[in-house]
mmCIF file of C-alpha atoms and ligand atoms in Angstrom:
data_model
loop_
_atom_site.group_PDB
_atom_site.id
_atom_site.type_symbol
_atom_site.label_atom_id
_atom_site.label_comp_id
_atom_site.label_asym_id
_atom_site.label_seq_id
_atom_site.Cartn_x
_atom_site.Cartn_y
_atom_site.Cartn_z
ATOM 1 C CA GLY A 8 0.000 0.000 0.000
ATOM 2 C CA THR A 9 0.955 3.619 -0.443
ATOM 3 C CA THR A 10 -0.844 5.025 2.605
ATOM 4 C CA LEU A 11 -0.878 3.971 6.257
ATOM 5 C CA GLY A 12 -4.532 2.936 6.219
ATOM 6 C CA ALA A 13 -4.393 1.004 2.955
ATOM 7 C CA SER A 14 -1.189 -0.762 3.998
ATOM 8 C CA ALA A 15 -2.621 -1.779 7.377
ATOM 9 C CA ALA A 16 -5.804 -2.988 5.659
ATOM 10 C CA GLU A 17 -3.809 -5.439 3.560
ATOM 11 C CA SER A 18 -3.289 -7.517 6.714
ATOM 12 C CA GLY A 19 -6.804 -6.868 8.036
ATOM 13 C CA ARG A 20 -5.658 -4.170 10.440
ATOM 14 C CA TYR A 21 -6.550 -0.499 10.758
ATOM 15 C CA PHE A 22 -4.343 2.551 11.113
ATOM 16 C CA GLY A 23 -5.875 5.369 13.120
ATOM 17 C CA THR A 24 -5.205 8.731 14.677
ATOM 18 C CA ALA A 25 -6.544 10.862 17.476
ATOM 19 C CA VAL A 26 -8.659 13.672 16.015
ATOM 20 C CA ALA A 27 -9.631 17.034 17.531
ATOM 21 C CA ALA A 28 -12.966 18.434 16.359
ATOM 22 C CA ASN A 29 -11.667 21.998 16.231
ATOM 23 C CA LYS A 30 -9.088 20.998 13.609
ATOM 24 C CA LEU A 31 -11.633 19.656 11.119
ATOM 25 C CA SER A 32 -11.635 23.104 9.486
ATOM 26 C CA ASP A 33 -7.847 22.927 8.868
ATOM 27 C CA SER A 34 -7.466 21.785 5.261
ATOM 28 C CA THR A 35 -3.896 20.493 5.668
ATOM 29 C CA TYR A 36 -4.977 18.436 8.688
ATOM 30 C CA VAL A 37 -8.080 17.057 6.995
ATOM 31 C CA GLY A 38 -6.148 16.318 3.816
ATOM 32 C CA ILE A 39 -3.705 14.073 5.682
ATOM 33 C CA LEU A 40 -6.480 12.564 7.818
ATOM 34 C CA ASN A 41 -8.565 11.558 4.808
ATOM 35 C CA ARG A 42 -5.597 10.283 2.802
ATOM 36 C CA GLU A 43 -3.795 8.218 5.444
ATOM 37 C CA PHE A 44 -6.146 6.998 8.175
ATOM 38 C CA ASN A 45 -9.096 4.603 8.370
ATOM 39 C CA MET A 46 -9.829 4.817 12.108
ATOM 40 C CA VAL A 47 -10.263 7.820 14.388
ATOM 41 C CA THR A 48 -10.284 8.319 18.150
ATOM 42 C CA PRO A 49 -11.781 11.592 19.409
ATOM 43 C CA GLU A 50 -8.908 13.079 21.442
ATOM 44 C CA ASN A 51 -11.097 14.771 24.087
ATOM 45 C CA GLU A 52 -14.636 15.084 22.715
ATOM 46 C CA MET A 53 -16.134 11.839 24.102
ATOM 47 C CA LYS A 54 -14.736 12.251 27.599
ATOM 48 C CA TRP A 55 -17.035 12.732 30.578
ATOM 49 C CA ASP A 56 -16.409 16.491 30.964
ATOM 50 C CA ALA A 57 -17.238 17.016 27.285
ATOM 51 C CA THR A 58 -20.303 14.781 26.979
ATOM 52 C CA GLU A 59 -22.050 15.330 30.331
ATOM 53 C CA PRO A 60 -21.024 18.793 31.590
ATOM 54 C CA SER A 61 -24.029 18.849 33.944
ATOM 55 C CA GLN A 62 -25.657 15.758 35.391
ATOM 56 C CA ASN A 63 -27.984 14.155 32.854
ATOM 57 C CA GLN A 64 -27.461 17.029 30.376
ATOM 58 C CA PHE A 65 -25.613 15.446 27.497
ATOM 59 C CA ASN A 66 -23.722 17.416 24.845
ATOM 60 C CA TYR A 67 -22.552 15.458 21.831
ATOM 61 C CA THR A 68 -21.917 18.403 19.492
ATOM 62 C CA ASN A 69 -18.146 18.080 19.081
ATOM 63 C CA ALA A 70 -18.039 14.304 19.300
ATOM 64 C CA ASP A 71 -20.762 14.071 16.661
ATOM 65 C CA ARG A 72 -18.699 16.257 14.318
ATOM 66 C CA ILE A 73 -15.900 13.707 14.444
ATOM 67 C CA VAL A 74 -18.292 10.770 14.080
ATOM 68 C CA SER A 75 -19.933 12.399 11.053
ATOM 69 C CA HIS A 76 -16.566 13.079 9.444
ATOM 70 C CA ALA A 77 -15.480 9.504 10.048
ATOM 71 C CA GLN A 78 -18.669 8.016 8.673
ATOM 72 C CA ALA A 79 -18.617 10.253 5.595
ATOM 73 C CA ASN A 80 -15.076 9.106 4.850
ATOM 74 C CA GLY A 81 -15.365 5.398 5.614
ATOM 75 C CA MET A 82 -13.332 5.509 8.812
ATOM 76 C CA ARG A 83 -14.070 3.428 11.876
ATOM 77 C CA ILE A 84 -14.306 4.989 15.331
ATOM 78 C CA ARG A 85 -12.710 4.135 18.649
ATOM 79 C CA GLY A 86 -14.758 5.653 21.462
ATOM 80 C CA HIS A 87 -12.624 7.208 24.224
ATOM 81 C CA ALA A 88 -13.326 6.968 27.143
ATOM 82 C CA LEU A 89 -16.473 6.061 29.092
ATOM 83 C CA ALA A 90 -15.136 5.736 32.665
ATOM 84 C CA TRP A 91 -11.920 7.486 33.731
ATOM 85 C CA HIS A 92 -10.660 9.232 36.852
ATOM 86 C CA SER A 93 -9.453 12.217 34.787
ATOM 87 C CA GLN A 94 -11.347 14.848 32.791
ATOM 88 C CA GLN A 95 -14.430 14.439 34.930
ATOM 89 C CA PRO A 96 -16.824 17.399 35.120
ATOM 90 C CA GLY A 97 -16.976 19.223 38.441
ATOM 91 C CA TRP A 98 -20.300 17.712 39.470
ATOM 92 C CA VAL A 99 -18.784 14.217 39.232
ATOM 93 C CA GLN A 100 -15.766 15.219 41.292
ATOM 94 C CA ASN A 101 -18.206 16.214 44.037
ATOM 95 C CA LEU A 102 -19.928 12.810 44.167
ATOM 96 C CA SER A 103 -18.965 9.641 46.005
ATOM 97 C CA GLY A 104 -20.360 6.277 46.993
ATOM 98 C CA THR A 105 -23.615 5.031 45.501
ATOM 99 C CA ALA A 106 -24.404 8.387 43.891
ATOM 100 C CA LEU A 107 -21.098 8.330 41.988
ATOM 101 C CA ARG A 108 -21.495 4.660 41.039
ATOM 102 C CA GLN A 109 -24.989 5.323 39.666
ATOM 103 C CA ALA A 110 -23.814 8.456 37.838
ATOM 104 C CA MET A 111 -20.956 6.499 36.248
ATOM 105 C CA LEU A 112 -23.249 3.668 35.131
ATOM 106 C CA ASN A 113 -25.789 6.149 33.768
ATOM 107 C CA HIS A 114 -23.011 7.928 31.874
ATOM 108 C CA VAL A 115 -21.749 4.687 30.339
ATOM 109 C CA THR A 116 -25.279 3.664 29.384
ATOM 110 C CA GLN A 117 -26.305 7.021 27.910
ATOM 111 C CA VAL A 118 -23.155 7.653 25.871
ATOM 112 C CA ALA A 119 -22.870 4.078 24.598
ATOM 113 C CA THR A 120 -26.565 4.180 23.664
ATOM 114 C CA HIS A 121 -26.209 7.510 21.831
ATOM 115 C CA TYR A 122 -23.441 5.995 19.677
ATOM 116 C CA LYS A 123 -24.920 2.494 19.432
ATOM 117 C CA GLY A 124 -23.921 0.855 16.165
ATOM 118 C CA LYS A 125 -21.392 3.557 15.273
ATOM 119 C CA ILE A 126 -18.422 2.592 17.456
ATOM 120 C CA HIS A 127 -15.997 -0.146 16.441
ATOM 121 C CA SER A 128 -14.361 -0.295 19.892
ATOM 122 C CA TRP A 129 -14.932 1.534 23.163
ATOM 123 C CA ASP A 130 -12.291 2.337 25.731
ATOM 124 C CA VAL A 131 -14.766 1.457 28.470
ATOM 125 C CA VAL A 132 -12.321 1.991 31.319
ATOM 126 C CA ASN A 133 -9.119 4.009 31.055
ATOM 127 C CA GLU A 134 -6.059 4.035 33.332
ATOM 128 C CA ALA A 135 -7.501 2.268 36.378
ATOM 129 C CA PHE A 136 -4.229 0.797 37.676
ATOM 130 C CA ALA A 137 -1.494 2.484 39.699
ATOM 131 C CA ASP A 138 2.012 3.116 38.424
ATOM 132 C CA GLY A 139 4.961 1.544 40.168
ATOM 133 C CA GLY A 140 5.572 -1.872 41.595
ATOM 134 C CA THR A 141 2.440 -2.571 43.611
ATOM 135 C CA GLY A 142 0.081 -3.812 40.896
ATOM 136 C CA ALA A 143 -2.682 -2.090 42.839
ATOM 137 C CA ARG A 144 -5.662 -0.250 41.507
ATOM 138 C CA ARG A 145 -5.186 3.479 41.131
ATOM 139 C CA ASP A 146 -6.744 5.351 44.028
ATOM 140 C CA SER A 147 -9.569 7.404 42.496
ATOM 141 C CA ASN A 148 -13.108 8.429 43.280
ATOM 142 C CA LEU A 149 -14.349 5.622 40.993
ATOM 143 C CA GLN A 150 -12.154 3.024 42.722
ATOM 144 C CA ARG A 151 -13.515 4.158 46.082
ATOM 145 C CA THR A 152 -17.023 3.119 44.945
ATOM 146 C CA GLY A 153 -15.815 -0.491 45.136
ATOM 147 C CA ASP A 154 -13.430 -2.840 43.371
ATOM 148 C CA ASP A 155 -16.182 -4.050 41.048
ATOM 149 C CA TRP A 156 -16.611 -0.656 39.359
ATOM 150 C CA ILE A 157 -14.660 -1.811 36.299
ATOM 151 C CA GLU A 158 -16.756 -4.895 35.617
ATOM 152 C CA ALA A 159 -19.941 -2.906 36.295
ATOM 153 C CA ALA A 160 -18.857 -0.408 33.623
ATOM 154 C CA PHE A 161 -18.152 -3.195 31.115
ATOM 155 C CA ARG A 162 -21.525 -4.866 31.755
ATOM 156 C CA ALA A 163 -23.341 -1.548 31.292
ATOM 157 C CA ALA A 164 -21.481 -0.866 28.034
ATOM 158 C CA ARG A 165 -22.290 -4.337 26.672
ATOM 159 C CA ALA A 166 -25.968 -3.927 27.506
ATOM 160 C CA ALA A 167 -26.098 -0.514 25.796
ATOM 161 C CA ASP A 168 -24.202 -1.416 22.594
ATOM 162 C CA PRO A 169 -23.804 -5.179 22.139
ATOM 163 C CA GLY A 170 -22.059 -4.677 18.776
ATOM 164 C CA ALA A 171 -19.110 -2.649 20.036
ATOM 165 C CA LYS A 172 -15.848 -4.252 21.091
ATOM 166 C CA LEU A 173 -15.196 -3.372 24.715
ATOM 167 C CA CYS A 174 -11.621 -2.530 25.688
ATOM 168 C CA TYR A 175 -9.555 -1.738 28.746
ATOM 169 C CA ASN A 176 -6.916 0.941 27.952
ATOM 170 C CA ASP A 177 -3.791 2.008 29.884
ATOM 171 C CA TYR A 178 -0.214 3.355 29.726
ATOM 172 C CA ASN A 179 3.018 1.952 31.206
ATOM 173 C CA THR A 180 1.553 -1.471 30.497
ATOM 174 C CA ASP A 181 3.460 -1.836 27.218
ATOM 175 C CA GLY A 182 6.058 -4.218 28.649
ATOM 176 C CA GLN A 183 5.807 -6.904 31.310
ATOM 177 C CA ASN A 184 5.819 -5.198 34.709
ATOM 178 C CA ALA A 185 3.772 -5.073 37.899
ATOM 179 C CA LYS A 186 1.153 -2.808 36.316
ATOM 180 C CA SER A 187 0.658 -4.888 33.172
ATOM 181 C CA ASN A 188 0.674 -8.073 35.287
ATOM 182 C CA ALA A 189 -2.228 -6.632 37.271
ATOM 183 C CA VAL A 190 -4.177 -5.785 34.114
ATOM 184 C CA TYR A 191 -3.414 -9.282 32.822
ATOM 185 C CA ALA A 192 -4.797 -10.838 35.999
ATOM 186 C CA MET A 193 -7.936 -8.712 35.704
ATOM 187 C CA VAL A 194 -8.551 -9.816 32.116
ATOM 188 C CA GLN A 195 -7.953 -13.452 33.082
ATOM 189 C CA ASP A 196 -10.461 -13.056 35.918
ATOM 190 C CA PHE A 197 -13.029 -11.342 33.656
ATOM 191 C CA LYS A 198 -12.711 -14.109 31.058
ATOM 192 C CA SER A 199 -13.106 -16.835 33.695
ATOM 193 C CA ARG A 200 -16.237 -15.201 35.157
ATOM 194 C CA GLY A 201 -17.855 -14.133 31.885
ATOM 195 C CA VAL A 202 -17.444 -10.393 32.406
ATOM 196 C CA PRO A 203 -17.635 -8.915 28.884
ATOM 197 C CA ILE A 204 -14.226 -7.749 27.641
ATOM 198 C CA ASP A 205 -12.953 -8.000 24.066
ATOM 199 C CA CYS A 206 -9.719 -6.084 23.902
ATOM 200 C CA VAL A 207 -6.899 -4.325 25.713
ATOM 201 C CA GLY A 208 -5.374 -1.095 24.437
ATOM 202 C CA PHE A 209 -1.709 -0.288 24.981
ATOM 203 C CA GLN A 210 -1.297 3.480 24.809
ATOM 204 C CA SER A 211 2.412 3.358 23.936
ATOM 205 C CA HIS A 212 3.515 6.903 24.765
ATOM 206 C CA PHE A 213 7.288 6.546 24.479
ATOM 207 C CA ASN A 214 10.153 8.919 25.244
ATOM 208 C CA PRO A 215 13.784 8.590 26.419
ATOM 209 C CA ASN A 216 12.626 7.988 30.008
ATOM 210 C CA SER A 217 10.045 5.467 28.881
ATOM 211 C CA PRO A 218 11.432 3.755 25.763
ATOM 212 C CA VAL A 219 9.868 0.952 23.734
ATOM 213 C CA PRO A 220 10.250 -2.074 26.053
ATOM 214 C CA SER A 221 12.387 -4.963 24.824
ATOM 215 C CA ASP A 222 9.503 -7.361 25.574
ATOM 216 C CA TYR A 223 6.850 -5.232 23.857
ATOM 217 C CA GLN A 224 5.826 -7.940 21.362
ATOM 218 C CA ALA A 225 5.891 -10.683 24.016
ATOM 219 C CA ASN A 226 3.627 -8.588 26.212
ATOM 220 C CA LEU A 227 1.104 -8.024 23.387
ATOM 221 C CA GLN A 228 1.223 -11.748 22.659
ATOM 222 C CA ARG A 229 0.551 -12.875 26.225
ATOM 223 C CA PHE A 230 -2.561 -10.695 26.378
ATOM 224 C CA ALA A 231 -3.712 -11.979 22.971
ATOM 225 C CA ASN A 232 -3.251 -15.510 24.295
ATOM 226 C CA LEU A 233 -5.991 -14.782 26.846
ATOM 227 C CA GLY A 234 -8.438 -14.775 23.919
ATOM 228 C CA ILE A 235 -8.831 -11.041 23.437
ATOM 229 C CA ASP A 236 -7.713 -8.605 20.748
ATOM 230 C CA VAL A 237 -4.992 -6.078 21.459
ATOM 231 C CA GLN A 238 -4.463 -2.666 19.918
ATOM 232 C CA ILE A 239 -1.857 0.071 20.079
ATOM 233 C CA THR A 240 -4.065 2.990 20.959
ATOM 234 C CA GLU A 241 -2.158 6.267 21.516
ATOM 235 C CA LEU A 242 1.231 5.784 19.912
ATOM 236 C CA ASP A 243 3.757 8.600 19.975
ATOM 237 C CA ILE A 244 7.539 8.380 20.306
ATOM 238 C CA GLU A 245 9.738 11.336 21.202
ATOM 239 C CA GLY A 246 12.796 11.899 19.028
ATOM 240 C CA SER A 247 13.676 12.618 15.434
ATOM 241 C CA GLY A 248 15.408 11.223 12.377
ATOM 242 C CA THR A 249 16.628 7.661 12.124
ATOM 243 C CA ALA A 250 16.366 6.838 15.826
ATOM 244 C CA GLN A 251 12.701 7.799 15.935
ATOM 245 C CA ALA A 252 12.052 5.999 12.656
ATOM 246 C CA ASP A 253 13.644 2.813 14.010
ATOM 247 C CA ASN A 254 11.516 2.948 17.161
ATOM 248 C CA TYR A 255 8.316 3.358 15.156
ATOM 249 C CA SER A 256 9.354 0.442 12.976
ATOM 250 C CA ARG A 257 9.864 -1.770 16.040
ATOM 251 C CA VAL A 258 6.412 -0.952 17.385
ATOM 252 C CA ILE A 259 4.659 -1.574 14.071
ATOM 253 C CA LYS A 260 6.537 -4.835 13.507
ATOM 254 C CA ALA A 261 5.574 -6.044 16.986
ATOM 255 C CA CYS A 262 1.898 -5.522 16.199
ATOM 256 C CA MET A 263 2.249 -7.143 12.776
ATOM 257 C CA ALA A 264 3.797 -10.214 14.416
ATOM 258 C CA VAL A 265 0.810 -10.716 16.741
ATOM 259 C CA SER A 266 -2.185 -11.953 14.796
ATOM 260 C CA ARG A 267 -4.651 -10.564 17.345
ATOM 261 C CA CYS A 268 -3.021 -7.122 17.260
ATOM 262 C CA THR A 269 -5.782 -5.673 15.114
ATOM 263 C CA GLY A 270 -4.768 -2.041 14.749
ATOM 264 C CA ILE A 271 -2.539 0.890 15.549
ATOM 265 C CA THR A 272 -3.547 4.460 16.411
ATOM 266 C CA VAL A 273 -1.122 7.372 16.652
ATOM 267 C CA TRP A 274 -2.001 10.157 19.101
ATOM 268 C CA GLY A 275 -2.260 12.987 16.585
ATOM 269 C CA ILE A 276 -1.290 13.788 13.000
ATOM 270 C CA ARG A 277 1.394 16.522 12.925
ATOM 271 C CA ASP A 278 3.957 17.212 15.641
ATOM 272 C CA SER A 279 2.122 20.476 16.219
ATOM 273 C CA ASP A 280 -1.070 18.536 16.985
ATOM 274 C CA SER A 281 0.536 16.528 19.794
ATOM 275 C CA TRP A 282 -0.405 16.828 23.454
ATOM 276 C CA ARG A 283 3.375 16.944 23.987
ATOM 277 C CA SER A 284 3.420 20.499 22.701
ATOM 278 C CA SER A 285 7.177 20.923 22.992
ATOM 279 C CA GLY A 286 8.062 17.647 21.294
ATOM 280 C CA THR A 287 8.174 16.075 17.846
ATOM 281 C CA PRO A 288 6.686 12.626 18.545
ATOM 282 C CA LEU A 289 4.444 12.066 15.498
ATOM 283 C CA LEU A 290 4.682 11.004 11.844
ATOM 284 C CA PHE A 291 4.198 14.385 10.126
ATOM 285 C CA ASP A 292 6.025 17.655 10.814
ATOM 286 C CA ALA A 293 4.218 20.865 11.638
ATOM 287 C CA SER A 294 3.852 21.653 7.923
ATOM 288 C CA GLY A 295 2.304 18.256 7.230
ATOM 289 C CA ASN A 296 5.378 16.763 5.548
ATOM 290 C CA LYS A 297 6.121 13.064 6.017
ATOM 291 C CA LYS A 298 8.973 12.413 8.459
ATOM 292 C CA PRO A 299 11.428 9.488 8.344
ATOM 293 C CA ALA A 300 9.208 7.857 10.987
ATOM 294 C CA TYR A 301 6.333 7.942 8.479
ATOM 295 C CA THR A 302 8.392 6.068 5.911
ATOM 296 C CA SER A 303 9.602 3.441 8.380
ATOM 297 C CA THR A 304 6.038 2.957 9.629
ATOM 298 C CA LEU A 305 4.710 2.543 6.088
ATOM 299 C CA ASN A 306 7.490 0.090 5.241
ATOM 300 C CA ALA A 307 6.823 -1.950 8.391
ATOM 301 C CA LEU A 308 3.102 -2.127 7.564
ATOM 302 C CA ASN A 309 4.080 -3.415 4.137
ATOM 303 C CA GLY A 310 6.263 -6.133 5.648
ATOM 304 C CA GLY A 311 9.558 -4.354 4.940
HETATM 305 O O1 G3I B 9 -10.782 23.024 25.702
HETATM 306 C C1 G3I B 9 -10.139 23.752 26.738
HETATM 307 C C2 G3I B 9 -10.098 25.224 26.430
HETATM 308 O O2 G3I B 9 -11.423 25.708 26.392
HETATM 309 C C3 G3I B 9 -9.284 25.931 27.494
HETATM 310 O O3 G3I B 9 -9.168 27.285 27.189
HETATM 311 C C4 G3I B 9 -7.886 25.329 27.591
HETATM 312 C C5 G3I B 9 -7.047 25.972 28.686
HETATM 313 O O4 G3I B 9 -6.240 25.039 29.362
HETATM 314 O O5 G3I B 9 -8.010 23.961 27.874
HETATM 315 C C6 G3I B 9 -8.723 23.229 26.884
HETATM 316 O O6 G3I B 9 -8.820 21.912 27.301
HETATM 317 C C7 G3I B 9 -7.636 21.141 27.173
HETATM 318 C C8 G3I B 9 -7.942 19.936 26.308
HETATM 319 O O7 G3I B 9 -6.825 19.084 26.266
HETATM 320 C C9 G3I B 9 -8.290 20.337 24.880
HETATM 321 O O8 G3I B 9 -7.210 20.978 24.270
HETATM 322 C C10 G3I B 9 -7.201 20.702 28.555
HETATM 323 O O9 G3I B 9 -6.770 21.821 29.312
HETATM 324 C C11 G3I B 9 -6.087 19.701 28.447
HETATM 325 O O10 G3I B 9 -5.824 19.161 29.746
HETATM 326 C C12 G3I B 9 -6.491 18.568 27.541
HETATM 327 O O11 G3I B 9 -5.402 17.676 27.421
HETATM 328 C C13 G3I B 9 -5.728 16.392 26.948
HETATM 329 C C14 G3I B 9 -5.341 15.360 27.986
HETATM 330 O O12 G3I B 9 -5.606 14.069 27.490
HETATM 331 C C15 G3I B 9 -6.113 15.550 29.285
HETATM 332 O O13 G3I B 9 -5.925 14.491 30.170
HETATM 333 C C16 G3I B 9 -4.966 16.148 25.661
HETATM 334 O O14 G3I B 9 -5.468 17.018 24.634
HETATM 335 C C17 G3I B 9 -5.136 14.697 25.222
HETATM 336 O O15 G3I B 9 -4.254 14.422 24.160
HETATM 337 C C18 G3I B 9 -4.782 13.773 26.381
HETATM 338 O O16 G3I B 9 -4.989 12.453 25.964
HETATM 339 C C19 G3I B 9 -4.691 11.437 26.924
HETATM 340 C C20 G3I B 9 -5.692 10.322 26.718
HETATM 341 O O17 G3I B 9 -7.006 10.821 26.792
HETATM 342 C C21 G3I B 9 -5.475 9.203 27.732
HETATM 343 N N1 G3I B 9 -4.097 8.733 27.720
HETATM 344 C C22 G3I B 9 -3.076 9.780 27.849
HETATM 345 C C23 G3I B 9 -3.280 10.859 26.789
HETATM 346 C C24 G3I B 9 -2.160 11.885 26.835
HETATM 347 O O18 G3I B 9 -2.184 12.598 28.041
#
């Protein structure tokens, strides 16, 4: 293939990007988006603060703009994210206990129902485990409603949109470590008890302090061996030139080597679109030109 999306499709995979609704009027941005990508993840527009700014008052304006653009251009959509400790509206931050649990379940149900039939995969729960060596759950207001909040969210999402793949998504789980071991144990437990889960997303935000792990492919494979799909969901890699290109190639090749690694999403299009505003972690420069990392990614998707 000659584009990222077409090349990924040749092996039955997708190649996606995070999209910001307010950039859909930027013709350079949209030109690259429509040419290269066949999956989109709304970068912020489906989060709790965006979709339910006041309790039971839902606002889908910006998220719907991205969904419409995707549908008009034959792109699939990864919903992001239904239940997360971050980017909660103020009214949620002021709740606890049963009231928070019910608000979370209502949010999952309402948003998944609004988008029923339109979402390929949902990040149902995002970033629920703690960093470091404990393998514990992250302390958050959602966690304090009870350990079963994650499975409750997955069951509510399945009931609302039975056709969507339901994923758990996290960072610093890209190699084998205490955090990824804890996620692994959760998935194993969910599978053994029939809690609906279809996929695990590996965010894959890499930089010199957090490089691509040497056991990246092995880690993807062990999760796939649990009988779920895996995806690379928020890929960006700090650096430039050949070193950055080589790191991108390693990540893409790892996914290509795991049959249940069904797709790759980069977290933005141009370096200037990145959440790492000072960095250059993406595949296109600020002018929209292809970087060496683009070429190595394309070659890896094409088996080179
Ligand atoms: O929209 C408001 C704007 O009205 C306001 O004037 C401005 C002032 O700060 O803020 C704008 O909101 C910002 C929003 O991005 C949209 O640009 C928030 O402050 C800012 O915090 C938010 O950052 C996002 C971040 O998640 C928040 O946690 C990034 O764009 C987004 O790329 C990032 O994405 C996360 C994934 O969801 C989960 N995994 C990690 C990843 C990177 O942090």
